[in-house]
PDB file of C-alpha atoms in Angstrom:
ATOM      1  CA  UNK K   1     -29.769  49.259-117.241  1.00  0.00           C
ATOM      2  CA  UNK K   2     -33.488  49.762-117.714  1.00  0.00           C
ATOM      3  CA  UNK K   3     -34.585  53.286-118.563  1.00  0.00           C
ATOM      4  CA  UNK K   4     -31.035  54.616-119.155  1.00  0.00           C
ATOM      5  CA  UNK K   5     -30.666  56.838-122.174  1.00  0.00           C
ATOM      6  CA  UNK K   6     -27.936  55.541-124.426  1.00  0.00           C
ATOM      7  CA  UNK K   7     -25.101  58.037-124.991  1.00  0.00           C
ATOM      8  CA  UNK K   8     -22.519  56.379-127.193  1.00  0.00           C
ATOM      9  CA  UNK K   9     -18.967  57.459-126.420  1.00  0.00           C
ATOM     10  CA  UNK K  10     -17.863  59.289-129.516  1.00  0.00           C
ATOM     11  CA  UNK K  11     -14.311  60.320-130.161  1.00  0.00           C
ATOM     12  CA  UNK K  12     -14.948  62.413-133.232  1.00  0.00           C
ATOM     13  CA  UNK K  13     -18.321  64.100-133.191  1.00  0.00           C
ATOM     14  CA  UNK K  14     -19.295  67.230-135.064  1.00  0.00           C
ATOM     15  CA  UNK K  15     -20.652  70.641-134.107  1.00  0.00           C
ATOM     16  CA  UNK K  16     -23.673  71.645-136.215  1.00  0.00           C
ATOM     17  CA  UNK K  17     -24.625  75.288-136.761  1.00  0.00           C
ATOM     18  CA  UNK K  18     -27.914  76.960-137.672  1.00  0.00           C
ATOM     19  CA  UNK K  19     -27.127  80.657-137.829  1.00  0.00           C
ATOM     20  CA  UNK K  20     -26.575  83.735-140.007  1.00  0.00           C
ATOM     21  CA  UNK K  21     -23.862  83.903-142.642  1.00  0.00           C
ATOM     22  CA  UNK K  22     -21.214  85.658-140.554  1.00  0.00           C
ATOM     23  CA  UNK K  23     -21.599  83.291-137.612  1.00  0.00           C
ATOM     24  CA  UNK K  24     -21.380  80.221-139.856  1.00  0.00           C
ATOM     25  CA  UNK K  25     -18.412  81.718-141.736  1.00  0.00           C
ATOM     26  CA  UNK K  26     -16.580  82.340-138.477  1.00  0.00           C
ATOM     27  CA  UNK K  27     -17.080  78.818-137.161  1.00  0.00           C
ATOM     28  CA  UNK K  28     -16.085  77.324-140.506  1.00  0.00           C
ATOM     29  CA  UNK K  29     -12.866  79.348-140.259  1.00  0.00           C
ATOM     30  CA  UNK K  30     -12.348  77.634-136.900  1.00  0.00           C
ATOM     31  CA  UNK K  31     -12.478  74.245-138.658  1.00  0.00           C
ATOM     32  CA  UNK K  32     -15.898  72.828-137.799  1.00  0.00           C
ATOM     33  CA  UNK K  33     -17.213  72.551-141.372  1.00  0.00           C
ATOM     34  CA  UNK K  34     -17.953  69.025-142.593  1.00  0.00           C
ATOM     35  CA  UNK K  35     -19.314  67.775-145.922  1.00  0.00           C
ATOM     36  CA  UNK K  36     -20.107  64.073-146.198  1.00  0.00           C
ATOM     37  CA  UNK K  37     -20.208  61.762-149.222  1.00  0.00           C
ATOM     38  CA  UNK K  38     -23.786  62.762-149.973  1.00  0.00           C
ATOM     39  CA  UNK K  39     -22.774  66.464-149.936  1.00  0.00           C
ATOM     40  CA  UNK K  40     -24.650  66.969-146.675  1.00  0.00           C
ATOM     41  CA  UNK K  41     -23.205  69.724-144.531  1.00  0.00           C
ATOM     42  CA  UNK K  42     -23.307  70.218-140.785  1.00  0.00           C
ATOM     43  CA  UNK K  43     -24.494  73.819-141.083  1.00  0.00           C
ATOM     44  CA  UNK K  44     -27.428  75.851-142.345  1.00  0.00           C
ATOM     45  CA  UNK K  45     -27.039  79.524-143.227  1.00  0.00           C
ATOM     46  CA  UNK K  46     -30.208  81.393-142.307  1.00  0.00           C
ATOM     47  CA  UNK K  47     -31.032  84.522-144.291  1.00  0.00           C
ATOM     48  CA  UNK K  48     -34.195  86.383-145.195  1.00  0.00           C
ATOM     49  CA  UNK K  49     -35.023  83.774-147.853  1.00  0.00           C
ATOM     50  CA  UNK K  50     -34.786  80.796-145.488  1.00  0.00           C
ATOM     51  CA  UNK K  51     -38.185  79.379-144.616  1.00  0.00           C
ATOM     52  CA  UNK K  52     -39.283  78.145-141.216  1.00  0.00           C
ATOM     53  CA  UNK K  53     -39.765  74.678-142.756  1.00  0.00           C
ATOM     54  CA  UNK K  54     -36.113  74.632-143.855  1.00  0.00           C
ATOM     55  CA  UNK K  55     -35.013  75.565-140.347  1.00  0.00           C
ATOM     56  CA  UNK K  56     -37.272  72.905-138.823  1.00  0.00           C
ATOM     57  CA  UNK K  57     -35.938  70.261-141.211  1.00  0.00           C
ATOM     58  CA  UNK K  58     -32.332  71.199-140.457  1.00  0.00           C
ATOM     59  CA  UNK K  59     -32.982  71.117-136.695  1.00  0.00           C
ATOM     60  CA  UNK K  60     -34.653  67.710-136.925  1.00  0.00           C
ATOM     61  CA  UNK K  61     -31.850  66.373-139.115  1.00  0.00           C
ATOM     62  CA  UNK K  62     -29.040  67.630-136.890  1.00  0.00           C
ATOM     63  CA  UNK K  63     -30.692  66.383-133.694  1.00  0.00           C
ATOM     64  CA  UNK K  64     -31.131  62.881-135.113  1.00  0.00           C
ATOM     65  CA  UNK K  65     -27.691  62.443-136.683  1.00  0.00           C
ATOM     66  CA  UNK K  66     -25.443  60.239-134.566  1.00  0.00           C
ATOM     67  CA  UNK K  67     -22.260  62.052-135.581  1.00  0.00           C
ATOM     68  CA  UNK K  68     -23.358  65.435-134.175  1.00  0.00           C
ATOM     69  CA  UNK K  69     -22.774  66.209-130.479  1.00  0.00           C
ATOM     70  CA  UNK K  70     -23.576  69.930-130.229  1.00  0.00           C
ATOM     71  CA  UNK K  71     -26.062  71.985-132.250  1.00  0.00           C
ATOM     72  CA  UNK K  72     -25.466  75.734-132.147  1.00  0.00           C
ATOM     73  CA  UNK K  73     -28.502  77.777-133.063  1.00  0.00           C
ATOM     74  CA  UNK K  74     -28.825  81.556-133.054  1.00  0.00           C
ATOM     75  CA  UNK K  75     -31.432  82.463-130.465  1.00  0.00           C
ATOM     76  CA  UNK K  76     -33.494  84.529-132.917  1.00  0.00           C
ATOM     77  CA  UNK K  77     -33.645  81.437-135.200  1.00  0.00           C
ATOM     78  CA  UNK K  78     -34.528  79.231-132.218  1.00  0.00           C
ATOM     79  CA  UNK K  79     -37.432  81.585-131.505  1.00  0.00           C
ATOM     80  CA  UNK K  80     -38.846  80.766-134.971  1.00  0.00           C
ATOM     81  CA  UNK K  81     -39.024  77.069-134.016  1.00  0.00           C
ATOM     82  CA  UNK K  82     -39.433  77.547-130.261  1.00  0.00           C
ATOM     83  CA  UNK K  83     -41.909  74.687-129.910  1.00  0.00           C
ATOM     84  CA  UNK K  84     -39.383  72.265-131.420  1.00  0.00           C
ATOM     85  CA  UNK K  85     -36.448  73.558-129.374  1.00  0.00           C
ATOM     86  CA  UNK K  86     -38.368  73.549-126.074  1.00  0.00           C
ATOM     87  CA  UNK K  87     -39.707  70.083-126.796  1.00  0.00           C
ATOM     88  CA  UNK K  88     -36.219  68.671-127.291  1.00  0.00           C
ATOM     89  CA  UNK K  89     -34.954  66.925-124.173  1.00  0.00           C
ATOM     90  CA  UNK K  90     -32.103  64.605-125.153  1.00  0.00           C
ATOM     91  CA  UNK K  91     -28.687  65.069-123.554  1.00  0.00           C
ATOM     92  CA  UNK K  92     -26.875  64.581-126.888  1.00  0.00           C
ATOM     93  CA  UNK K  93     -26.688  66.440-129.124  1.00  0.00           C
ATOM     94  CA  UNK K  94     -26.647  69.410-126.780  1.00  0.00           C
ATOM     95  CA  UNK K  95     -28.617  72.392-128.102  1.00  0.00           C
ATOM     96  CA  UNK K  96     -26.979  75.740-127.355  1.00  0.00           C
ATOM     97  CA  UNK K  97     -28.735  79.000-128.170  1.00  0.00           C
ATOM     98  CA  UNK K  98     -26.194  81.661-129.069  1.00  0.00           C
ATOM     99  CA  UNK K  99     -26.465  85.383-129.745  1.00  0.00           C
ATOM    100  CA  UNK K 100     -26.307  86.829-133.234  1.00  0.00           C
ATOM    101  CA  UNK K 101     -25.013  90.170-134.523  1.00  0.00           C
ATOM    102  CA  UNK K 102     -28.403  91.843-134.481  1.00  0.00           C
ATOM    103  CA  UNK K 103     -30.053  89.919-131.639  1.00  0.00           C
ATOM    104  CA  UNK K 104     -28.278  89.779-128.275  1.00  0.00           C
ATOM    105  CA  UNK K 105     -28.725  86.756-126.035  1.00  0.00           C
ATOM    106  CA  UNK K 106     -31.840  86.851-123.835  1.00  0.00           C
ATOM    107  CA  UNK K 107     -31.758  84.394-120.903  1.00  0.00           C
ATOM    108  CA  UNK K 108     -35.547  84.619-120.602  1.00  0.00           C
ATOM    109  CA  UNK K 109     -35.931  82.775-123.917  1.00  0.00           C
ATOM    110  CA  UNK K 110     -33.221  80.136-123.402  1.00  0.00           C
ATOM    111  CA  UNK K 111     -34.928  76.722-123.226  1.00  0.00           C
ATOM    112  CA  UNK K 112     -32.483  75.266-120.679  1.00  0.00           C
ATOM    113  CA  UNK K 113     -32.723  78.237-118.336  1.00  0.00           C
ATOM    114  CA  UNK K 114     -36.524  78.287-118.725  1.00  0.00           C
ATOM    115  CA  UNK K 115     -36.657  74.706-117.484  1.00  0.00           C
ATOM    116  CA  UNK K 116     -34.482  75.543-114.475  1.00  0.00           C
ATOM    117  CA  UNK K 117     -36.609  78.630-113.739  1.00  0.00           C
ATOM    118  CA  UNK K 118     -39.753  76.497-113.914  1.00  0.00           C
ATOM    119  CA  UNK K 119     -38.184  74.023-111.498  1.00  0.00           C
ATOM    120  CA  UNK K 120     -37.341  76.720-108.967  1.00  0.00           C
ATOM    121  CA  UNK K 121     -40.793  78.258-109.211  1.00  0.00           C
ATOM    122  CA  UNK K 122     -42.369  74.812-108.686  1.00  0.00           C
ATOM    123  CA  UNK K 123     -40.066  74.227-105.705  1.00  0.00           C
ATOM    124  CA  UNK K 124     -41.018  77.548-104.096  1.00  0.00           C
ATOM    125  CA  UNK K 125     -44.745  76.770-104.562  1.00  0.00           C
ATOM    126  CA  UNK K 126     -44.223  73.357-102.982  1.00  0.00           C
ATOM    127  CA  UNK K 127     -42.339  74.833-100.001  1.00  0.00           C
ATOM    128  CA  UNK K 128     -45.046  77.535 -99.489  1.00  0.00           C
ATOM    129  CA  UNK K 129     -47.710  74.806 -99.288  1.00  0.00           C
ATOM    130  CA  UNK K 130     -45.731  73.076 -96.553  1.00  0.00           C
TER     131      UNK K 130
ATOM    132  CA  UNK G   1     -28.351  78.692-108.829  1.00  0.00           C
ATOM    133  CA  UNK G   2     -24.533  78.711-108.905  1.00  0.00           C
ATOM    134  CA  UNK G   3     -24.567  76.679-112.078  1.00  0.00           C
ATOM    135  CA  UNK G   4     -27.064  79.102-113.645  1.00  0.00           C
ATOM    136  CA  UNK G   5     -24.757  81.997-112.709  1.00  0.00           C
ATOM    137  CA  UNK G   6     -21.816  80.123-114.194  1.00  0.00           C
ATOM    138  CA  UNK G   7     -23.794  79.445-117.379  1.00  0.00           C
ATOM    139  CA  UNK G   8     -24.715  83.120-117.731  1.00  0.00           C
ATOM    140  CA  UNK G   9     -21.096  84.218-117.150  1.00  0.00           C
ATOM    141  CA  UNK G  10     -19.922  81.807-119.854  1.00  0.00           C
ATOM    142  CA  UNK G  11     -22.627  83.078-122.195  1.00  0.00           C
ATOM    143  CA  UNK G  12     -21.455  86.631-121.539  1.00  0.00           C
ATOM    144  CA  UNK G  13     -17.882  85.642-122.432  1.00  0.00           C
ATOM    145  CA  UNK G  14     -19.156  83.877-125.557  1.00  0.00           C
ATOM    146  CA  UNK G  15     -21.042  87.010-126.609  1.00  0.00           C
ATOM    147  CA  UNK G  16     -17.810  89.027-126.287  1.00  0.00           C
ATOM    148  CA  UNK G  17     -15.784  86.510-128.301  1.00  0.00           C
ATOM    149  CA  UNK G  18     -18.441  86.367-131.027  1.00  0.00           C
ATOM    150  CA  UNK G  19     -18.706  90.173-131.167  1.00  0.00           C
ATOM    151  CA  UNK G  20     -14.954  90.427-131.670  1.00  0.00           C
ATOM    152  CA  UNK G  21     -15.125  87.756-134.361  1.00  0.00           C
ATOM    153  CA  UNK G  22     -17.961  89.526-136.227  1.00  0.00           C
ATOM    154  CA  UNK G  23     -16.097  92.827-136.030  1.00  0.00           C
ATOM    155  CA  UNK G  24     -12.915  91.282-137.412  1.00  0.00           C
ATOM    156  CA  UNK G  25     -14.896  89.571-140.182  1.00  0.00           C
ATOM    157  CA  UNK G  26     -16.487  92.889-141.135  1.00  0.00           C
ATOM    158  CA  UNK G  27     -13.019  94.529-141.185  1.00  0.00           C
ATOM    159  CA  UNK G  28     -11.656  91.717-143.341  1.00  0.00           C
ATOM    160  CA  UNK G  29     -14.597  92.051-145.718  1.00  0.00           C
ATOM    161  CA  UNK G  30     -13.962  95.796-145.912  1.00  0.00           C
ATOM    162  CA  UNK G  31     -10.251  95.391-146.727  1.00  0.00           C
ATOM    163  CA  UNK G  32     -10.500  92.347-148.998  1.00  0.00           C
ATOM    164  CA  UNK G  33     -13.715  93.304-150.741  1.00  0.00           C
ATOM    165  CA  UNK G  34     -17.208  91.946-150.105  1.00  0.00           C
ATOM    166  CA  UNK G  35     -16.974  89.390-152.917  1.00  0.00           C
ATOM    167  CA  UNK G  36     -13.956  87.714-151.314  1.00  0.00           C
ATOM    168  CA  UNK G  37     -15.550  86.883-147.962  1.00  0.00           C
ATOM    169  CA  UNK G  38     -18.783  85.148-148.903  1.00  0.00           C
ATOM    170  CA  UNK G  39     -20.487  81.912-147.977  1.00  0.00           C
ATOM    171  CA  UNK G  40     -20.684  81.013-151.703  1.00  0.00           C
ATOM    172  CA  UNK G  41     -16.913  80.460-151.601  1.00  0.00           C
ATOM    173  CA  UNK G  42     -17.250  77.545-149.160  1.00  0.00           C
ATOM    174  CA  UNK G  43     -15.925  74.289-150.529  1.00  0.00           C
ATOM    175  CA  UNK G  44     -18.783  71.823-151.051  1.00  0.00           C
ATOM    176  CA  UNK G  45     -16.538  68.905-151.865  1.00  0.00           C
ATOM    177  CA  UNK G  46     -16.420  66.061-149.391  1.00  0.00           C
ATOM    178  CA  UNK G  47     -14.286  67.111-146.418  1.00  0.00           C
ATOM    179  CA  UNK G  48     -13.941  66.139-142.809  1.00  0.00           C
ATOM    180  CA  UNK G  49     -14.112  68.736-140.045  1.00  0.00           C
ATOM    181  CA  UNK G  50     -10.699  69.562-138.622  1.00  0.00           C
ATOM    182  CA  UNK G  51     -12.154  70.580-135.257  1.00  0.00           C
ATOM    183  CA  UNK G  52     -14.283  67.944-133.578  1.00  0.00           C
ATOM    184  CA  UNK G  53     -15.647  66.888-130.238  1.00  0.00           C
ATOM    185  CA  UNK G  54     -15.087  63.950-127.959  1.00  0.00           C
ATOM    186  CA  UNK G  55     -18.136  62.858-125.997  1.00  0.00           C
ATOM    187  CA  UNK G  56     -17.869  60.637-122.969  1.00  0.00           C
ATOM    188  CA  UNK G  57     -20.800  59.521-120.873  1.00  0.00           C
ATOM    189  CA  UNK G  58     -20.233  60.197-117.176  1.00  0.00           C
ATOM    190  CA  UNK G  59     -22.931  58.707-115.010  1.00  0.00           C
ATOM    191  CA  UNK G  60     -25.059  61.365-113.357  1.00  0.00           C
ATOM    192  CA  UNK G  61     -26.020  61.292-109.706  1.00  0.00           C
ATOM    193  CA  UNK G  62     -27.948  58.105-110.428  1.00  0.00           C
ATOM    194  CA  UNK G  63     -27.027  55.440-112.991  1.00  0.00           C
ATOM    195  CA  UNK G  64     -30.288  56.207-114.839  1.00  0.00           C
ATOM    196  CA  UNK G  65     -29.169  59.812-115.505  1.00  0.00           C
ATOM    197  CA  UNK G  66     -26.958  60.287-118.506  1.00  0.00           C
ATOM    198  CA  UNK G  67     -24.398  63.074-118.142  1.00  0.00           C
ATOM    199  CA  UNK G  68     -22.329  63.547-121.262  1.00  0.00           C
ATOM    200  CA  UNK G  69     -18.984  65.315-121.044  1.00  0.00           C
ATOM    201  CA  UNK G  70     -17.690  67.178-124.094  1.00  0.00           C
ATOM    202  CA  UNK G  71     -14.061  67.863-124.977  1.00  0.00           C
ATOM    203  CA  UNK G  72     -12.807  69.844-127.952  1.00  0.00           C
ATOM    204  CA  UNK G  73     -10.244  68.483-130.369  1.00  0.00           C
ATOM    205  CA  UNK G  74      -9.029  71.518-132.339  1.00  0.00           C
ATOM    206  CA  UNK G  75      -7.410  71.020-135.733  1.00  0.00           C
ATOM    207  CA  UNK G  76      -7.176  67.247-135.055  1.00  0.00           C
ATOM    208  CA  UNK G  77      -4.460  68.218-132.577  1.00  0.00           C
ATOM    209  CA  UNK G  78      -5.464  65.892-129.746  1.00  0.00           C
ATOM    210  CA  UNK G  79      -4.962  62.848-131.955  1.00  0.00           C
ATOM    211  CA  UNK G  80      -1.552  64.164-132.998  1.00  0.00           C
ATOM    212  CA  UNK G  81      -0.612  65.089-129.431  1.00  0.00           C
ATOM    213  CA  UNK G  82      -1.495  61.707-127.966  1.00  0.00           C
ATOM    214  CA  UNK G  83       0.935  60.009-130.295  1.00  0.00           C
ATOM    215  CA  UNK G  84       3.730  62.603-129.965  1.00  0.00           C
ATOM    216  CA  UNK G  85       3.434  63.177-126.219  1.00  0.00           C
ATOM    217  CA  UNK G  86       3.592  59.431-125.601  1.00  0.00           C
ATOM    218  CA  UNK G  87       6.951  59.487-127.338  1.00  0.00           C
ATOM    219  CA  UNK G  88       8.155  62.424-125.252  1.00  0.00           C
ATOM    220  CA  UNK G  89       7.015  60.741-122.010  1.00  0.00           C
ATOM    221  CA  UNK G  90       8.969  57.643-122.892  1.00  0.00           C
ATOM    222  CA  UNK G  91      11.987  59.812-123.609  1.00  0.00           C
ATOM    223  CA  UNK G  92      11.735  61.223-120.082  1.00  0.00           C
ATOM    224  CA  UNK G  93      11.258  57.927-118.289  1.00  0.00           C
ATOM    225  CA  UNK G  94      13.460  55.515-120.204  1.00  0.00           C
ATOM    226  CA  UNK G  95      16.844  57.196-119.594  1.00  0.00           C
ATOM    227  CA  UNK G  96      16.206  57.246-115.824  1.00  0.00           C
ATOM    228  CA  UNK G  97      15.275  53.578-115.784  1.00  0.00           C
ATOM    229  CA  UNK G  98      18.327  52.583-117.799  1.00  0.00           C
ATOM    230  CA  UNK G  99      20.746  54.493-115.593  1.00  0.00           C
ATOM    231  CA  UNK G 100      19.206  53.752-112.179  1.00  0.00           C
ATOM    232  CA  UNK G 101      21.916  52.358-109.893  1.00  0.00           C
ATOM    233  CA  UNK G 102      24.826  53.272-112.127  1.00  0.00           C
ATOM    234  CA  UNK G 103      27.619  55.419-110.630  1.00  0.00           C
ATOM    235  CA  UNK G 104      28.274  57.793-113.405  1.00  0.00           C
ATOM    236  CA  UNK G 105      25.060  58.689-115.152  1.00  0.00           C
ATOM    237  CA  UNK G 106      25.088  61.071-118.054  1.00  0.00           C
ATOM    238  CA  UNK G 107      21.663  62.319-116.887  1.00  0.00           C
ATOM    239  CA  UNK G 108      22.193  65.863-117.981  1.00  0.00           C
ATOM    240  CA  UNK G 109      22.769  64.725-121.541  1.00  0.00           C
ATOM    241  CA  UNK G 110      19.740  62.467-121.448  1.00  0.00           C
ATOM    242  CA  UNK G 111      17.583  65.173-119.922  1.00  0.00           C
ATOM    243  CA  UNK G 112      18.690  67.571-122.590  1.00  0.00           C
ATOM    244  CA  UNK G 113      17.784  65.110-125.327  1.00  0.00           C
ATOM    245  CA  UNK G 114      14.421  64.462-123.637  1.00  0.00           C
ATOM    246  CA  UNK G 115      13.797  68.205-123.408  1.00  0.00           C
ATOM    247  CA  UNK G 116      14.724  68.605-127.069  1.00  0.00           C
ATOM    248  CA  UNK G 117      12.278  65.814-127.953  1.00  0.00           C
ATOM    249  CA  UNK G 118       9.510  67.512-125.948  1.00  0.00           C
ATOM    250  CA  UNK G 119      10.188  70.915-127.482  1.00  0.00           C
ATOM    251  CA  UNK G 120      10.339  69.436-130.981  1.00  0.00           C
ATOM    252  CA  UNK G 121       6.955  67.694-130.493  1.00  0.00           C
ATOM    253  CA  UNK G 122       5.581  71.036-129.239  1.00  0.00           C
ATOM    254  CA  UNK G 123       6.977  72.731-132.346  1.00  0.00           C
ATOM    255  CA  UNK G 124       5.476  69.982-134.544  1.00  0.00           C
ATOM    256  CA  UNK G 125       2.067  70.509-132.958  1.00  0.00           C
ATOM    257  CA  UNK G 126       2.362  74.253-133.441  1.00  0.00           C
ATOM    258  CA  UNK G 127       3.341  73.801-137.110  1.00  0.00           C
ATOM    259  CA  UNK G 128       0.428  71.418-137.593  1.00  0.00           C
ATOM    260  CA  UNK G 129      -2.017  73.950-136.148  1.00  0.00           C
ATOM    261  CA  UNK G 130      -0.623  76.748-138.327  1.00  0.00           C
ATOM    262  CA  UNK G 131      -0.953  74.585-141.439  1.00  0.00           C
ATOM    263  CA  UNK G 132      -4.509  73.640-140.526  1.00  0.00           C
ATOM    264  CA  UNK G 133      -5.440  77.285-139.894  1.00  0.00           C
ATOM    265  CA  UNK G 134      -3.916  78.361-143.231  1.00  0.00           C
ATOM    266  CA  UNK G 135      -5.859  75.646-145.021  1.00  0.00           C
ATOM    267  CA  UNK G 136      -9.123  76.929-143.530  1.00  0.00           C
ATOM    268  CA  UNK G 137      -8.231  80.499-144.567  1.00  0.00           C
ATOM    269  CA  UNK G 138      -7.281  79.446-148.100  1.00  0.00           C
ATOM    270  CA  UNK G 139     -11.002  79.149-148.970  1.00  0.00           C
ATOM    271  CA  UNK G 140     -10.899  82.944-149.257  1.00  0.00           C
ATOM    272  CA  UNK G 141      -7.808  83.086-151.448  1.00  0.00           C
ATOM    273  CA  UNK G 142      -4.040  83.019-151.109  1.00  0.00           C
ATOM    274  CA  UNK G 143      -3.540  86.415-149.492  1.00  0.00           C
ATOM    275  CA  UNK G 144      -5.996  87.212-146.747  1.00  0.00           C
ATOM    276  CA  UNK G 145      -6.388  90.180-144.458  1.00  0.00           C
ATOM    277  CA  UNK G 146      -4.797  89.875-140.989  1.00  0.00           C
ATOM    278  CA  UNK G 147      -8.291  90.647-139.670  1.00  0.00           C
ATOM    279  CA  UNK G 148      -9.509  87.359-141.118  1.00  0.00           C
ATOM    280  CA  UNK G 149      -6.812  85.583-139.096  1.00  0.00           C
ATOM    281  CA  UNK G 150      -7.837  87.361-135.910  1.00  0.00           C
ATOM    282  CA  UNK G 151     -11.491  86.518-136.660  1.00  0.00           C
ATOM    283  CA  UNK G 152     -10.437  82.871-136.898  1.00  0.00           C
ATOM    284  CA  UNK G 153      -8.797  83.076-133.463  1.00  0.00           C
ATOM    285  CA  UNK G 154     -11.877  84.764-131.964  1.00  0.00           C
ATOM    286  CA  UNK G 155     -14.120  81.978-133.218  1.00  0.00           C
ATOM    287  CA  UNK G 156     -11.673  79.372-131.908  1.00  0.00           C
ATOM    288  CA  UNK G 157     -11.991  81.036-128.482  1.00  0.00           C
ATOM    289  CA  UNK G 158     -15.762  80.957-128.922  1.00  0.00           C
ATOM    290  CA  UNK G 159     -15.555  77.192-129.534  1.00  0.00           C
ATOM    291  CA  UNK G 160     -13.718  76.681-126.224  1.00  0.00           C
ATOM    292  CA  UNK G 161     -16.478  78.594-124.445  1.00  0.00           C
ATOM    293  CA  UNK G 162     -19.167  76.652-126.280  1.00  0.00           C
ATOM    294  CA  UNK G 163     -17.745  73.359-125.022  1.00  0.00           C
ATOM    295  CA  UNK G 164     -17.703  74.729-121.464  1.00  0.00           C
ATOM    296  CA  UNK G 165     -21.314  75.830-121.940  1.00  0.00           C
ATOM    297  CA  UNK G 166     -22.273  72.374-123.188  1.00  0.00           C
ATOM    298  CA  UNK G 167     -20.719  70.765-120.090  1.00  0.00           C
ATOM    299  CA  UNK G 168     -22.434  73.295-117.849  1.00  0.00           C
ATOM    300  CA  UNK G 169     -25.756  72.537-119.577  1.00  0.00           C
ATOM    301  CA  UNK G 170     -25.155  68.816-119.095  1.00  0.00           C
ATOM    302  CA  UNK G 171     -24.549  69.329-115.351  1.00  0.00           C
ATOM    303  CA  UNK G 172     -27.640  71.536-114.974  1.00  0.00           C
ATOM    304  CA  UNK G 173     -29.902  69.074-116.780  1.00  0.00           C
ATOM    305  CA  UNK G 174     -28.585  66.161-114.690  1.00  0.00           C
ATOM    306  CA  UNK G 175     -29.265  68.109-111.471  1.00  0.00           C
ATOM    307  CA  UNK G 176     -32.666  69.162-112.845  1.00  0.00           C
ATOM    308  CA  UNK G 177     -33.604  65.508-113.465  1.00  0.00           C
ATOM    309  CA  UNK G 178     -32.545  64.508-109.975  1.00  0.00           C
ATOM    310  CA  UNK G 179     -34.477  67.329-108.291  1.00  0.00           C
ATOM    311  CA  UNK G 180     -37.545  66.587-110.413  1.00  0.00           C
ATOM    312  CA  UNK G 181     -37.569  63.055-109.034  1.00  0.00           C
TER     313      UNK G 181
END
């Protein structure tokens, strides 16, 4: 079908994580850790030595890998690469912004909710004009 | 708006599960020692994730709108369960088919054996999950704090919520695309 985004059915896709050490440790305990033949992992631990470029590269890598279906990213990390996260619009992998220990979740910064909020504000402007 | 409310409720639940997990991790680190619960202990040898996702494309409101649906497969259990539950289903159906129309049918015996088969496959699945969990914990040594085990369970709960969030996001984005048009 013309114009249809291709979502391959995948029976064993991975969850990627870009977050602080404790969050990554916890999810690895839950069995999501993967290391491939080239020693590439499906997670990036962000600490005070991690550069914005490293985070950008990890985000771009995880969102282009075909074996990853969900990318979890701590919201405070997402804020460091907000332009990249907000510009991402593919259905898979799904990008989910999650809270971290020191930074609670803020719906105002969530890229998905921002899009919905924009839609509703556009709708209300359109209905006022009518 | 309902889906936004649902998303925010799920996010609230996720925050609670993660907070519990972080607390348990901190307790485990306190009892085991900080050098025993570190990211440097992670195994960097080639290994496949034990917990994965299944992604199926459900058509959105229009064929041009992709709407992926995510399902969690914890500890490779779904693959195991499909093979074992198929066996248990056959055990339930076959005795009835064999004895349909016969006067004296030892159904109770057959039902008991079918129930035993089902309970044994449930026990097998449970044993498999326990082994998989222990393997994940073994990265931090042979004897680990009970708090590390409870942290593991909290993060497993968080994964369930994350998959629900992903499906909720998928629904919202599909509706968003339709309304935009």
